[in-house]
Short mmCIF file of C-alpha atoms in Angstrom, two decimals:
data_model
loop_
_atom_site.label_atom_id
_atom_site.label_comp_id
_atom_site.label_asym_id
_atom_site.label_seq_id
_atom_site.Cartn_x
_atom_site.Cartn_y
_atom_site.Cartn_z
CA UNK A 1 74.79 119.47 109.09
CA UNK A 2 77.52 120.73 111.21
CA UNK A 3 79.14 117.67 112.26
CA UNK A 4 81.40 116.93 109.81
CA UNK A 5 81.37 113.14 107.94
CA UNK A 6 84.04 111.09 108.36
CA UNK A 7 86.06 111.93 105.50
CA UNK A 8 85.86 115.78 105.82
CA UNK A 9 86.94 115.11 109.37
CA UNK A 10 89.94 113.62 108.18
CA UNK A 11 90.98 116.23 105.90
CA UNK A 12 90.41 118.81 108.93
CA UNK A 13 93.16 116.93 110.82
CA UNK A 14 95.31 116.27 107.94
CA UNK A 15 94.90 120.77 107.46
CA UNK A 16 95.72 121.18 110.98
CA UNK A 17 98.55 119.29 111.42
CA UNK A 18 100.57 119.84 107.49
CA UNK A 19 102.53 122.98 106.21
CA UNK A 20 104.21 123.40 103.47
CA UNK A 21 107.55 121.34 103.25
CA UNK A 22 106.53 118.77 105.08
CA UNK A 23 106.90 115.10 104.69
CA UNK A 24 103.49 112.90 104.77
CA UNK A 25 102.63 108.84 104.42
CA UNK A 26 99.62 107.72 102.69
CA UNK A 27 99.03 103.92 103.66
CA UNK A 28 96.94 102.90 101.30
CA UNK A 29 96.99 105.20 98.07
CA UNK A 30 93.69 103.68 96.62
CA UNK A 31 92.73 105.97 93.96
CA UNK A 32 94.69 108.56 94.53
CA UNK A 33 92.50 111.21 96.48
CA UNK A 34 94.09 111.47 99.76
CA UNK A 35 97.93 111.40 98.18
CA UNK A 36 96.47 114.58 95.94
CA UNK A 37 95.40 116.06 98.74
CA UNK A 38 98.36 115.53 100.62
CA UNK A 39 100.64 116.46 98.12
CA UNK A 40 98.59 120.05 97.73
CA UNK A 41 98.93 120.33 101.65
CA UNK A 42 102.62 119.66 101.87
CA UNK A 43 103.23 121.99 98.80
CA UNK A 44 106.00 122.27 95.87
CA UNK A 45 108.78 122.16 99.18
CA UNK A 46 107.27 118.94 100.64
CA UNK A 47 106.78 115.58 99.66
CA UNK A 48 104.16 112.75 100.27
CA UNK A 49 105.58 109.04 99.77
CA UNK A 50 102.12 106.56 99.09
CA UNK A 51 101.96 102.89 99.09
CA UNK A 52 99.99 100.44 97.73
CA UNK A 53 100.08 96.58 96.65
CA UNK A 54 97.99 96.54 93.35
CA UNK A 55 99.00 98.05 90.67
CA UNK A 56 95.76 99.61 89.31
CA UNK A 57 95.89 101.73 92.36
CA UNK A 58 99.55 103.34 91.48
CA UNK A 59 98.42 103.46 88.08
CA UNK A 60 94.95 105.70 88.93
CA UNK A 61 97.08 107.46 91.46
CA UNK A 62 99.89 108.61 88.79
CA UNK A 63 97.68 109.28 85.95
CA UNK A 64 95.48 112.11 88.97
CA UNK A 65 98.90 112.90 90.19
CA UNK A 66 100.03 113.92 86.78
CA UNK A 67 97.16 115.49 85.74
CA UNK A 68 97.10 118.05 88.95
CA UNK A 69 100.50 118.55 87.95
CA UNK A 70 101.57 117.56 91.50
CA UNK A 71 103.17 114.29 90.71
CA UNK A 72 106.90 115.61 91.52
CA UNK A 73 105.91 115.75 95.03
CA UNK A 74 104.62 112.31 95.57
CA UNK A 75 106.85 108.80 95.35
CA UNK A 76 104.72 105.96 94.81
CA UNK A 77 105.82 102.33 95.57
CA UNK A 78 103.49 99.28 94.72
CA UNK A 79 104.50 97.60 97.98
CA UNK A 80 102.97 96.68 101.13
CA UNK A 81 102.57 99.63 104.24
CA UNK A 82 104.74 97.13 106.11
CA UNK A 83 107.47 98.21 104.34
CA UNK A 84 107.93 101.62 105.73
CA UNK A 85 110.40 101.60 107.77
CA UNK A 86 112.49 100.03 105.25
CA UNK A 87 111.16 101.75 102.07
CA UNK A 88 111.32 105.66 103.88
CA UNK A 89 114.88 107.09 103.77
CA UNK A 90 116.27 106.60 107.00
CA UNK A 91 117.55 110.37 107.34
CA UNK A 92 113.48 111.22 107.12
CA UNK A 93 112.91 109.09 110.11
CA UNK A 94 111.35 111.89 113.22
CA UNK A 95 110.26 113.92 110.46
CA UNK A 96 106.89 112.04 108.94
CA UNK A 97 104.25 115.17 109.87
CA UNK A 98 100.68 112.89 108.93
CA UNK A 99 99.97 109.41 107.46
CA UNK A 100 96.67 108.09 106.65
CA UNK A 101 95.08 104.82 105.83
CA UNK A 102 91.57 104.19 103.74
CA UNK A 103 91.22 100.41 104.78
CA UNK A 104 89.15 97.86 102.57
CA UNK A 105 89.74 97.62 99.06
CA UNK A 106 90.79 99.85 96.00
CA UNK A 107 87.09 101.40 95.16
CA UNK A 108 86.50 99.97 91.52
CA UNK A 109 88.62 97.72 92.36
CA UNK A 110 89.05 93.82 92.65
CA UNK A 111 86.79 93.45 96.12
CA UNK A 112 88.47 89.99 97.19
CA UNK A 113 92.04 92.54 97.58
CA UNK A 114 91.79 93.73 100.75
CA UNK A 115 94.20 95.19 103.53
CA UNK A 116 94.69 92.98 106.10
CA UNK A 117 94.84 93.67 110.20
CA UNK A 118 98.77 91.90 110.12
CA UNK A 119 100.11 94.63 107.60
CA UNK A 120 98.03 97.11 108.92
CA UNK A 121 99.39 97.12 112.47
CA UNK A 122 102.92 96.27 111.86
CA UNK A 123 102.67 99.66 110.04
CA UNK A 124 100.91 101.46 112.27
CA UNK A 125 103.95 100.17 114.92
CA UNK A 126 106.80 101.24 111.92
CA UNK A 127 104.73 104.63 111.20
CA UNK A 128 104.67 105.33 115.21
CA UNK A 129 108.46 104.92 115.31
CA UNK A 130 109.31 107.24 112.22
CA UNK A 131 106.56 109.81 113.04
CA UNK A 132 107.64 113.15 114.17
CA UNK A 133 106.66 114.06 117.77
CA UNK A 134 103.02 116.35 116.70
CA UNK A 135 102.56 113.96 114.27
CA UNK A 136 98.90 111.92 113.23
CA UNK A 137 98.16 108.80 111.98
CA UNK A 138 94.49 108.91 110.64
CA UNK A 139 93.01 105.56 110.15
CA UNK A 140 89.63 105.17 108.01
CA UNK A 141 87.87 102.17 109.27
CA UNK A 142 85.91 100.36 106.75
CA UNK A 143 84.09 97.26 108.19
CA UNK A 144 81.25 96.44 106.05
CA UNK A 145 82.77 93.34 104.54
CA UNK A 146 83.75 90.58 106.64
CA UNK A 147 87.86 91.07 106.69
CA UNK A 148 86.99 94.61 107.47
CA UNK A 149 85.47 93.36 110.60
CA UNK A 150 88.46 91.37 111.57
CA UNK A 151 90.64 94.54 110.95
CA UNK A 152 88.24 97.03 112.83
CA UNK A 153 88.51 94.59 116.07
CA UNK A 154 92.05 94.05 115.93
CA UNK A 155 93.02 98.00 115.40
CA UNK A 156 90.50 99.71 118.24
CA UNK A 157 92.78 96.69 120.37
CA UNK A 158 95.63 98.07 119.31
CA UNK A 159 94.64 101.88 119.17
CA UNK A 160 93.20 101.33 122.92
CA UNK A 161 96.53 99.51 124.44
CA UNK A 162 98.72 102.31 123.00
CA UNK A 163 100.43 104.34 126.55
CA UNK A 164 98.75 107.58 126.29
CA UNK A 165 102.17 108.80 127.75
CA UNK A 166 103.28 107.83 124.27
CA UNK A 167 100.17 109.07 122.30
CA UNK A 168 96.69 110.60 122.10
CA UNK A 169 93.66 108.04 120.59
CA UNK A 170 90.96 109.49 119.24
CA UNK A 171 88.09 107.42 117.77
CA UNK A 172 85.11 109.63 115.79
CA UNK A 173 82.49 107.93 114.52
CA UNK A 174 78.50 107.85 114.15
CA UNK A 175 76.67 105.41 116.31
CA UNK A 176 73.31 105.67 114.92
CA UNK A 177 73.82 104.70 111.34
CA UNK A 178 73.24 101.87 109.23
CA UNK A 179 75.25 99.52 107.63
CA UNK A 180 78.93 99.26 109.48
CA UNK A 181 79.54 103.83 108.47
CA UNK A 182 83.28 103.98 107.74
CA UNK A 183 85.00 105.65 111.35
CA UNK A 184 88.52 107.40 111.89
CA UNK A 185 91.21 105.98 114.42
CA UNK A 186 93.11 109.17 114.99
CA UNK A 187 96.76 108.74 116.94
CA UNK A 188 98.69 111.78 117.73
CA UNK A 189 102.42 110.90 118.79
CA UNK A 190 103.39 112.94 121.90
#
């Protein structure tokens, strides 16, 4: 197949838009995969900071860290993504390259924990004001489950009010499969 899935897709924007040494968000650090995978992109000069409210997650997420010996690149708080803007150093502010959010809930995981569309977009709002001008906010839509369906409403809102003065939207999805497929929310700050 040569269009890519969804989460391939993601990594092809996260490639194109990190070098080495710079400074990357991941939302919702899950089980870890996307803050390795930043943390490889950014390299031994940059540094990824990942948030997440349950503690299983930072716990998967430090024991994958350390065992990619990567985990001196990554800061880990077991806190809400609403607390960016007060949780990132303020002298980093401008100079956040890429965030990303998997939305749902920790895979493995307790299902009834779930991100929620209030958290979600007062981050999205912090992450647009401390994003570097270049910078991408990927957002992994998962809807299947009936919060999920709240959250996907209430983002494409918000992703399709944003000035495009301000930024670029970019929704990529497939529109003939089954059962709710997971979709990006791309936003490129201009």
């Amino acid at each position: 197949m040569k269009l890519e899935r969804v989460l391939p897709y993601m990594r092809t924007l996260l490639q194109a838009t990190l070098s080495k040494g710079d400074l990357a968000i991941d939302a919702t650090v899950g089980n870890g995969n996307d803050t390795l995978f930043l943390s490889q992109l950014v390299g031994e000069s940059g540094h990824v900071y990942g948030f997440d409210i349950q503690e299983q997650a930072i716990l998967n997420t430090t024991k994958l860290l350390e065992n990619h010996d990567v985990y001196n690149r990554v800061t880990l708080y077991e806190a809400s993504h609403d607390t960016i803007i007060d949780t990132i150093p303020n002298q980093l502010h401008g100079h956040i390259k890429a965030a990303v959010f998997n939305l749902g809930y920790l895979p493995g995981g307790n299902k009834e924990i779930v991100t929620k569309p209030t958290s979600t977009l007062q981050a999205l709002e912090q992450l647009l004001s401390v994003l570097a001008v270049g910078g991408i906010i990927i957002i992994v839509i998962y809807s299947g489950h009936p919060e999920g369906k709240i959250e996907r409403d209430e983002i494409l809102h918000y992703a399709s009010t944003l000035n495009q003065k301000n930024a670029s939207v970019l929704q990529y999805k497939f529109i003939n499969q089954v059962n709710n497929p997971p979709f990006i929310i791309a936003i490129e700050k201009r």
